[in-house]
PDB file of C-alpha atoms in Angstrom:
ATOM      1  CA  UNK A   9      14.502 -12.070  -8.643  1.00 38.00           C
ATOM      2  CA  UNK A  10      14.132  -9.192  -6.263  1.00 44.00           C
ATOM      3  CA  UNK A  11      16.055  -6.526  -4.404  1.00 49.00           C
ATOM      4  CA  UNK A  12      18.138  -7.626  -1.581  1.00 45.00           C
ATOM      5  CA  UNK A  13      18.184  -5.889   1.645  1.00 42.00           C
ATOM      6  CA  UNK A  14      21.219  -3.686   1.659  1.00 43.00           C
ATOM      7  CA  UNK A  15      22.289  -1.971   4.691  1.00 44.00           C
ATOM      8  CA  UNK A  16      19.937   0.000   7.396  1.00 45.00           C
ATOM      9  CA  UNK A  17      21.828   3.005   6.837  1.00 62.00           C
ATOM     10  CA  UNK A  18      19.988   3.799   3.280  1.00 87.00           C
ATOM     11  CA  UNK A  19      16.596   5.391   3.051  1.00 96.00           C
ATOM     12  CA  UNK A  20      13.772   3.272   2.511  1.00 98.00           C
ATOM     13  CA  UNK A  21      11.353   4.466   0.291  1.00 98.00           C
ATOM     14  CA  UNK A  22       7.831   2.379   1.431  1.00 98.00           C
ATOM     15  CA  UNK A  23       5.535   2.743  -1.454  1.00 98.00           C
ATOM     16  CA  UNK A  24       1.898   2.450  -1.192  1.00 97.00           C
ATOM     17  CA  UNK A  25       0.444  -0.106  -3.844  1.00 96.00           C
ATOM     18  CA  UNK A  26      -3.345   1.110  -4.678  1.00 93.00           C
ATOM     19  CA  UNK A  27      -3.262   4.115  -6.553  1.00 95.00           C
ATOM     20  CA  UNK A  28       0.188   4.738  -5.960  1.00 97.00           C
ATOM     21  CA  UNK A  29       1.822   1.592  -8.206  1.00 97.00           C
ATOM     22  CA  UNK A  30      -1.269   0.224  -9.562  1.00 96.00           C
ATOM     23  CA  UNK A  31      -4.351   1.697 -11.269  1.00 93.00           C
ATOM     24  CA  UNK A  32      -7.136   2.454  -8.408  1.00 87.00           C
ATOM     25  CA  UNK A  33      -9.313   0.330 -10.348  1.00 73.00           C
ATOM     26  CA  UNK A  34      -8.684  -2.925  -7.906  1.00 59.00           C
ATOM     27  CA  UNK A  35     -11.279  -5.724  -6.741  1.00 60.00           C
ATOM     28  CA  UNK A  36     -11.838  -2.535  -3.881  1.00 77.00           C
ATOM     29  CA  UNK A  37     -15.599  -3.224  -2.081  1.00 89.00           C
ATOM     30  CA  UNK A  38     -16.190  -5.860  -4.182  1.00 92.00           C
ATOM     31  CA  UNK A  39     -13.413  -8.321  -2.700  1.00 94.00           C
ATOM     32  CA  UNK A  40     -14.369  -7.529   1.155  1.00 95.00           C
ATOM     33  CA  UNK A  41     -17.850  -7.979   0.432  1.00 96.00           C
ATOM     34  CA  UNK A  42     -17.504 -11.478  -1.461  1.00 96.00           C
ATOM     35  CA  UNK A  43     -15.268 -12.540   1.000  1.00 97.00           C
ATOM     36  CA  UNK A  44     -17.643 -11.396   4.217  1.00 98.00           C
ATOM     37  CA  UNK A  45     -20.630 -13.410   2.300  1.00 97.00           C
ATOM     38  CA  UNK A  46     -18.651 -16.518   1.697  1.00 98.00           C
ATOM     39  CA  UNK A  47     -18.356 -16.757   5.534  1.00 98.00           C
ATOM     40  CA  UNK A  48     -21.533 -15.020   5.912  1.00 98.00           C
ATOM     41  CA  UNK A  49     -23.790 -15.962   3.507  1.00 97.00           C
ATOM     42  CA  UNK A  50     -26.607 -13.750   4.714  1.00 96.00           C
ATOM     43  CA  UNK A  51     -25.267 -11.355   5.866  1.00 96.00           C
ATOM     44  CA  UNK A  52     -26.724  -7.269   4.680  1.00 95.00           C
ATOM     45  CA  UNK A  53     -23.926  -5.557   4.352  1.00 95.00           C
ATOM     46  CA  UNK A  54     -23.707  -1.784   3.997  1.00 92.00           C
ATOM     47  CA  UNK A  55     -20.444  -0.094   2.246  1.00 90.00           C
ATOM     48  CA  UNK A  56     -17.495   1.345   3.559  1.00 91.00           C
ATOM     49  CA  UNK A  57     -14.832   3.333   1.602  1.00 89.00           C
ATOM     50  CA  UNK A  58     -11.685   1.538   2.084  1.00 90.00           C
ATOM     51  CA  UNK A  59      -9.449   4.162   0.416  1.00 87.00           C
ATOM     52  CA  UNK A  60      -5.880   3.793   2.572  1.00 88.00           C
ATOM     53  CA  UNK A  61      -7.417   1.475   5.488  1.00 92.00           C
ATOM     54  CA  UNK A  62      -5.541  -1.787   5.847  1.00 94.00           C
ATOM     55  CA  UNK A  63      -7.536  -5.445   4.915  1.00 95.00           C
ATOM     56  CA  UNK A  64      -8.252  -5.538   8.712  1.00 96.00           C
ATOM     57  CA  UNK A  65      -9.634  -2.437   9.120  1.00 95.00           C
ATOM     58  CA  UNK A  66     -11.759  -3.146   6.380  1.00 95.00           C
ATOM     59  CA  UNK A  67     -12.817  -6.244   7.058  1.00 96.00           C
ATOM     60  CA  UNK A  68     -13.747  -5.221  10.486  1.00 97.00           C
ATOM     61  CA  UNK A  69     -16.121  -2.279   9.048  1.00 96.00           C
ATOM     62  CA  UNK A  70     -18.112  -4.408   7.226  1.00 97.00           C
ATOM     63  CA  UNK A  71     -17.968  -7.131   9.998  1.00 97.00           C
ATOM     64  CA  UNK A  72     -19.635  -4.614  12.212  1.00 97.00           C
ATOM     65  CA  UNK A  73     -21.770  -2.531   9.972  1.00 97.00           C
ATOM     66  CA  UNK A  74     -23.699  -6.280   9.556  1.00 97.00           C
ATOM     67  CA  UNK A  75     -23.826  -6.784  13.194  1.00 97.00           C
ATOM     68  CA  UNK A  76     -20.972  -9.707  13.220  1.00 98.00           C
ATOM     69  CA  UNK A  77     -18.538 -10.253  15.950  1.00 98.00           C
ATOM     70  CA  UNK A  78     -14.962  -8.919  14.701  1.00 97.00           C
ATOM     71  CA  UNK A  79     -13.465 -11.675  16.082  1.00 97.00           C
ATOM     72  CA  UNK A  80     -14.208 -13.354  12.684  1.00 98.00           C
ATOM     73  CA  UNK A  81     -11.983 -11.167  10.680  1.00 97.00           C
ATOM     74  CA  UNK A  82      -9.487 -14.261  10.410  1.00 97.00           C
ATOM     75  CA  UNK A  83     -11.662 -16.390   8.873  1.00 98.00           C
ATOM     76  CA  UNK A  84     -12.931 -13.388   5.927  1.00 97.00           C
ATOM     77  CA  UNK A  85      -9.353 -12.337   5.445  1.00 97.00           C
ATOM     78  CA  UNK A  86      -8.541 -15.838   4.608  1.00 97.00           C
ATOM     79  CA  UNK A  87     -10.787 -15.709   2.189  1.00 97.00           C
ATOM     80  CA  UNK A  88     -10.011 -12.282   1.320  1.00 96.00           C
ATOM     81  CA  UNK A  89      -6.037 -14.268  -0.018  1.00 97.00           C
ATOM     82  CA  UNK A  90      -8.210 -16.802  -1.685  1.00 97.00           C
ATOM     83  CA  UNK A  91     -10.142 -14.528  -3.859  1.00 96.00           C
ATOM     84  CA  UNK A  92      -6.926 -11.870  -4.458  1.00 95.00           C
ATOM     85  CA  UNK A  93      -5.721 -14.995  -6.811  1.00 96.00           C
ATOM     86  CA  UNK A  94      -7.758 -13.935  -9.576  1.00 95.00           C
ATOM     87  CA  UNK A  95      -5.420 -10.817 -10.251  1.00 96.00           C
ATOM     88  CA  UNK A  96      -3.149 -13.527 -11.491  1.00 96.00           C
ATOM     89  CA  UNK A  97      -5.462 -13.720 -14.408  1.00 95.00           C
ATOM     90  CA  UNK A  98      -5.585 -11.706 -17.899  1.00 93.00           C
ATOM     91  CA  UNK A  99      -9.239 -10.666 -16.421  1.00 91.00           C
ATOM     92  CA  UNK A 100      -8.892  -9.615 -12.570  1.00 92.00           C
ATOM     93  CA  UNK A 101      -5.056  -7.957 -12.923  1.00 93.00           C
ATOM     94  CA  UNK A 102      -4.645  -4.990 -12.290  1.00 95.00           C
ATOM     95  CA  UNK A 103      -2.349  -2.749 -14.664  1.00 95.00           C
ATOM     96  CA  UNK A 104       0.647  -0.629 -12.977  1.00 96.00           C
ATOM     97  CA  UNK A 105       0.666   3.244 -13.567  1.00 97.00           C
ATOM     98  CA  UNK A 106       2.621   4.708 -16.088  1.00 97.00           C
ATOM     99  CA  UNK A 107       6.225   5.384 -14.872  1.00 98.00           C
ATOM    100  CA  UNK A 108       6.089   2.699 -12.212  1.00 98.00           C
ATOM    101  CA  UNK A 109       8.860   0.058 -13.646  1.00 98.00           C
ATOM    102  CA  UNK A 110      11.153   3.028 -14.811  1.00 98.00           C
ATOM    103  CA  UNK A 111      10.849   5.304 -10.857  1.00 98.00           C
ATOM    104  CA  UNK A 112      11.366   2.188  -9.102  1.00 98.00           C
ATOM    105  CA  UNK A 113      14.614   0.953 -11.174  1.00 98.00           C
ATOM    106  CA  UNK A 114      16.044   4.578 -11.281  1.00 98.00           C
ATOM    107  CA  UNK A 115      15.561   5.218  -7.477  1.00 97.00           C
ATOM    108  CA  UNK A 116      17.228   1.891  -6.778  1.00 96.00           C
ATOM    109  CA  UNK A 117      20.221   2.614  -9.271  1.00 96.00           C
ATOM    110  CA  UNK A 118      20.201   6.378  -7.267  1.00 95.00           C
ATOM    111  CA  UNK A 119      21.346   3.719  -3.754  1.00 95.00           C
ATOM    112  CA  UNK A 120      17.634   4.226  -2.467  1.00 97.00           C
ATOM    113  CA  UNK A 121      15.901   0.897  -1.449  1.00 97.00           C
ATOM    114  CA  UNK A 122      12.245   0.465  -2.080  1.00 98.00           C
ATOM    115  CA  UNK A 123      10.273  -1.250  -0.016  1.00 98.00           C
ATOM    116  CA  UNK A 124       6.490  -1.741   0.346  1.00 98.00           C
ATOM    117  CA  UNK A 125       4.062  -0.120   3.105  1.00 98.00           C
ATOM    118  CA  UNK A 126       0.381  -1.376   2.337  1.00 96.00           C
ATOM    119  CA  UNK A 127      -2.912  -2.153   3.869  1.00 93.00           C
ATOM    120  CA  UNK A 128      -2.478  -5.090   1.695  1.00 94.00           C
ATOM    121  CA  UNK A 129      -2.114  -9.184   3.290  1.00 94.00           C
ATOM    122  CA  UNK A 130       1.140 -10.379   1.652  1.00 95.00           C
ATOM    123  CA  UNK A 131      -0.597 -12.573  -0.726  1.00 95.00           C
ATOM    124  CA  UNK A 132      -3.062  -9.423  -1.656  1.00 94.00           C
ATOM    125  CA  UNK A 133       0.219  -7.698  -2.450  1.00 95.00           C
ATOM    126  CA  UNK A 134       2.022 -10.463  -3.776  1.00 95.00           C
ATOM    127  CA  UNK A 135      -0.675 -11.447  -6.139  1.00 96.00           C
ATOM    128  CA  UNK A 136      -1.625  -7.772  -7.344  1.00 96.00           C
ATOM    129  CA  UNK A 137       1.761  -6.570  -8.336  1.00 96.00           C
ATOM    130  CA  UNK A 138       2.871 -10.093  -9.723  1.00 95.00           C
ATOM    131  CA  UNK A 139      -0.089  -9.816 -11.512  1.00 96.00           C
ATOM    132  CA  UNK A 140       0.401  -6.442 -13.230  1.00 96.00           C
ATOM    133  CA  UNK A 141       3.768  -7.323 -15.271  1.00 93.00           C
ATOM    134  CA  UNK A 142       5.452  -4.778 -13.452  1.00 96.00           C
ATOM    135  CA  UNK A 143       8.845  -5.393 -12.577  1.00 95.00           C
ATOM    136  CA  UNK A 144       8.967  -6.172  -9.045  1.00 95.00           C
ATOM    137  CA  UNK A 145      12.893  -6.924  -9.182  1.00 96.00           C
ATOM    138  CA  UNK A 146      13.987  -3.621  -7.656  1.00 96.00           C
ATOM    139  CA  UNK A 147      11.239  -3.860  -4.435  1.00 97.00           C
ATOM    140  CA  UNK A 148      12.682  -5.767  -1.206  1.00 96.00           C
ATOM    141  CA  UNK A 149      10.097  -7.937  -0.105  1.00 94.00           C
ATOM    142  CA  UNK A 150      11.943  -8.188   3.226  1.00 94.00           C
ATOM    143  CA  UNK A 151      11.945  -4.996   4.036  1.00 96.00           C
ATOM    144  CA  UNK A 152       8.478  -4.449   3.337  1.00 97.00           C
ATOM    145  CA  UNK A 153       5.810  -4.093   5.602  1.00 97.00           C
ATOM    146  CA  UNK A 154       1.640  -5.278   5.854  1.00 96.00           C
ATOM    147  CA  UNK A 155      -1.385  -4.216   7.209  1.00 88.00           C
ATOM    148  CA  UNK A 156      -2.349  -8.121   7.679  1.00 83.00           C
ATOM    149  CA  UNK A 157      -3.650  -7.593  11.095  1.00 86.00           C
ATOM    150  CA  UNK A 158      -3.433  -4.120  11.761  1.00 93.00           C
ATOM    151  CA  UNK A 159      -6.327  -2.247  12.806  1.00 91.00           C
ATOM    152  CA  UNK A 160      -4.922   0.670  11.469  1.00 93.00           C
ATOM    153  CA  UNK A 161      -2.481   2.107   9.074  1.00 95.00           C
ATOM    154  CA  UNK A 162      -0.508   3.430  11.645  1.00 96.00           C
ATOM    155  CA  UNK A 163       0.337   0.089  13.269  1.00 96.00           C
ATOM    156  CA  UNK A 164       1.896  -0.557   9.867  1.00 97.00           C
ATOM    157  CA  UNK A 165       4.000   2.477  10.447  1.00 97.00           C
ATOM    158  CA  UNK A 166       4.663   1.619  13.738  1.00 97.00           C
ATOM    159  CA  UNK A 167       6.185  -1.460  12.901  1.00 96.00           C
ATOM    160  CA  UNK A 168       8.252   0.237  10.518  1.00 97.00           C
ATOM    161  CA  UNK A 169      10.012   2.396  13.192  1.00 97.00           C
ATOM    162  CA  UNK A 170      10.150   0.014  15.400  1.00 97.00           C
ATOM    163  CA  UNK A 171      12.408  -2.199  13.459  1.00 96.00           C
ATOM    164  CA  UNK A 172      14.390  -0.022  11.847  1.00 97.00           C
ATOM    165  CA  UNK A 173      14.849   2.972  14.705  1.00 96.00           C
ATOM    166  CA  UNK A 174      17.388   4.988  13.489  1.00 93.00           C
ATOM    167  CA  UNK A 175      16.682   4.352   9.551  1.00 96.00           C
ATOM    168  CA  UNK A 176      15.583   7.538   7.038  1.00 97.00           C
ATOM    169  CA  UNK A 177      12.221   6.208   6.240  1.00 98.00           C
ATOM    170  CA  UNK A 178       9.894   8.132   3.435  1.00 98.00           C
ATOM    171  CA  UNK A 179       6.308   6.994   3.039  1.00 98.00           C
ATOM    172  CA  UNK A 180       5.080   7.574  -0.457  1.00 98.00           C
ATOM    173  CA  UNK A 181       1.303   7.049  -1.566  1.00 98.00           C
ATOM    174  CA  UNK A 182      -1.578   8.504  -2.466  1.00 96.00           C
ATOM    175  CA  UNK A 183      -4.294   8.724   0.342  1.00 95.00           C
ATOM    176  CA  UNK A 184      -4.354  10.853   3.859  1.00 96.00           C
ATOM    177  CA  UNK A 185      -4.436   8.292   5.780  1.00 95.00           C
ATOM    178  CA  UNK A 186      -0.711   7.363   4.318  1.00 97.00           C
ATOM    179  CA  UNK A 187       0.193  10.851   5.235  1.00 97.00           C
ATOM    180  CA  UNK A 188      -1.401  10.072   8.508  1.00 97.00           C
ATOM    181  CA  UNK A 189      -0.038   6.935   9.410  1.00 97.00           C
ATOM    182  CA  UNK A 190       3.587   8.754   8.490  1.00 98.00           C
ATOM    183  CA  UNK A 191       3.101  11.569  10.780  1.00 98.00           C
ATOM    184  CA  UNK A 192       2.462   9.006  13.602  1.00 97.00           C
ATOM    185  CA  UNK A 193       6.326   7.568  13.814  1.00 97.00           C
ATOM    186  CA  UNK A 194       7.565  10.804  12.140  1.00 97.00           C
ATOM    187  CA  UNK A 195       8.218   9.527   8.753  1.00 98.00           C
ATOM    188  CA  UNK A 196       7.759  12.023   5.732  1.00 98.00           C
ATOM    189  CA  UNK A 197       5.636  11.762   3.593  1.00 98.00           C
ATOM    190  CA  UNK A 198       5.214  12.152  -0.109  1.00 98.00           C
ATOM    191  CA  UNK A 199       2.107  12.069  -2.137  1.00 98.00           C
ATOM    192  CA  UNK A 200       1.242  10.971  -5.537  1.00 98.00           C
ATOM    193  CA  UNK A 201      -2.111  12.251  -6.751  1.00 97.00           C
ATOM    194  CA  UNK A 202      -2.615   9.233  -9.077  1.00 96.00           C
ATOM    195  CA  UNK A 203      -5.357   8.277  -7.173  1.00 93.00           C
ATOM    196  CA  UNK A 204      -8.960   9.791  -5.994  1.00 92.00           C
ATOM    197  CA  UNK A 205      -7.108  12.548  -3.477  1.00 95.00           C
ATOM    198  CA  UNK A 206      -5.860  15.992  -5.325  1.00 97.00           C
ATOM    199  CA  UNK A 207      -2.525  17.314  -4.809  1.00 97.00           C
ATOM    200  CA  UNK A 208      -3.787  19.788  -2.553  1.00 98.00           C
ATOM    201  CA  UNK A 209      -6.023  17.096  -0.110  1.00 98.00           C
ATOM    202  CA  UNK A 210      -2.615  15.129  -0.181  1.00 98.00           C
ATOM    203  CA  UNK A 211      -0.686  18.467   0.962  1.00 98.00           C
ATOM    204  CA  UNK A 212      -2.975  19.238   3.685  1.00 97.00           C
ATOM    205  CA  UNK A 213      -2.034  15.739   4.899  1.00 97.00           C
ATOM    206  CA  UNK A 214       1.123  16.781   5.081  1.00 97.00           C
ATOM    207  CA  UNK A 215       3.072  16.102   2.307  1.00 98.00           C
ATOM    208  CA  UNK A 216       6.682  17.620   1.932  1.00 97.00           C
ATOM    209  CA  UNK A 217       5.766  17.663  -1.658  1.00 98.00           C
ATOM    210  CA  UNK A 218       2.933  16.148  -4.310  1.00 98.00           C
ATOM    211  CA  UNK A 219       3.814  14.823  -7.917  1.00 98.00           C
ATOM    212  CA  UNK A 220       1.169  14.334 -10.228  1.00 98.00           C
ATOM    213  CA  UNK A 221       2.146  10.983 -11.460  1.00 98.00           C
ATOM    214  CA  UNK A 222       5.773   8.987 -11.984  1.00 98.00           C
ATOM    215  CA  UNK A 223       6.643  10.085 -15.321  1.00 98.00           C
ATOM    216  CA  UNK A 224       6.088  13.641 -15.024  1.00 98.00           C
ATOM    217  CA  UNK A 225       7.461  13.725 -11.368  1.00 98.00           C
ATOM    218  CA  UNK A 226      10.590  11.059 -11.371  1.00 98.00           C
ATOM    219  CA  UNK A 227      13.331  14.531 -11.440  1.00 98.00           C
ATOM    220  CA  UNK A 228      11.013  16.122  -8.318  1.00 98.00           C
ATOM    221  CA  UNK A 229      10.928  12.603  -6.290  1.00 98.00           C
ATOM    222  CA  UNK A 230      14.559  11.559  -7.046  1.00 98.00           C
ATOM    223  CA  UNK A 231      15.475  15.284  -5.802  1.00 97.00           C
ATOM    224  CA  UNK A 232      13.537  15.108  -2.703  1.00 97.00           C
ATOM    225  CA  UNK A 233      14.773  11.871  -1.410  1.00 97.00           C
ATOM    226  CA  UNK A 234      18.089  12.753  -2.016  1.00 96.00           C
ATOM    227  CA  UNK A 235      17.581  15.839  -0.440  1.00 95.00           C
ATOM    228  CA  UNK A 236      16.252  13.457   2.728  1.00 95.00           C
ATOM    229  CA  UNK A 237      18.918  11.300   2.385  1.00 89.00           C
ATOM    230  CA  UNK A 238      21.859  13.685   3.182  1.00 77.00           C
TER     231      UNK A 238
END
């Protein structure tokens, strides 16, 4: 069972989920380029770091670094949700990071609602976290938002402030382009150097502050969005 929606006067916490709730040791290039070639099966294609783009994005790289019309990006994300199945399975999940279950339950008990903010389709995210035996009961899938079709993380933002104007909304994750993509619609942003970015990369993107992982920096995180809260 998960979270229900409470009221748009809390703070939404939007987590990242690659490298910020899960290991950063996901399907990454391997998934975009399996699903380009099953629509493409000849196609040569050259890599792309997809650290903190959205599927789109991604997809739309590759589409073009092989010389394919982007207007096929429907057709390789669907097979993009086909393939993100597999981290269902003891082999292709993906384990959460230490800390995860226990940050996410205590934030929620602290009246702060935790939603989702990810490059991810829904069935990419879905399937990933479902797949990791976390405990997904205290994130509100409706209140959660995906970079399906967005050609950038910002538009993910965007769509963030848009429907929830006058909401206290904290981006937390572990790339620049989250920090980015939150000083866009003038969210803050928190970073969580679990991933490939240092604390100090994540800083320069303009972090309010940087934990080093959820078990060491639950007190710091708790404090700050409490501190954002008012």
């Amino acid at each position: 069972m998960t979270a229900e929606p409470t009221t748009t006067e809390s703070l939404l916490a939007l987590w990242d989920i690659d490298g910020t709730l899960l290991h950063p040791t996901g399907g990454g290039n391997e998934d975009y380029e399996i699903a380009v070639a099953r629509v493409f099966p000849d196609a040569h294609l050259d890599h792309v770091n997809t650290h903190g783009k959205t599927d789109r994005q991604n997809v739309e790289e590759y589409l073009r670094g092989a010389g394919l019309d982007i207007a096929n990006a429907p057709l390789v994300l669907e097979q993009l949700d086909i393939i993100s199945q597999k981290y269902l399975t003891d082999a292709g999940r993906i384990p959460a990071l230490d800390g995860v279950d226990h940050a996410l339950a205590r934030l929620a008990q602290a009246g702060i609602m935790n939603g989702l903010l990810t490059g991810n389709t829904p069935a990419r995210a879905i399937n990933k976290l479902s797949g990791s035996g976390m405990d997904t009961s205290n994130i509100a899938w409706a209140e959660s938002f995906f970079g399906a079709n967005a050609p950038l993380r910002s538009a993910v933002t965007a769509g963030a402030r848009a429907r929830f104007p006058e909401r206290t909304i904290v981006i937390i994750g572990d790339t620049p382009l989250d920090g980015e993509a939150a000083a866009a619609v003038g969210f803050q942003f928190i970073g969580v150097a679990t991933g490939i970015f240092d604390a100090e990369t994540l800083r320069h993107a303009g972090a309010r502050i940087v934990i080093n992982d959820l078990v060491s920096g639950i007190d710091t995180l708790e404090a700050a969005l409490t501190e954002l809260r008012g």
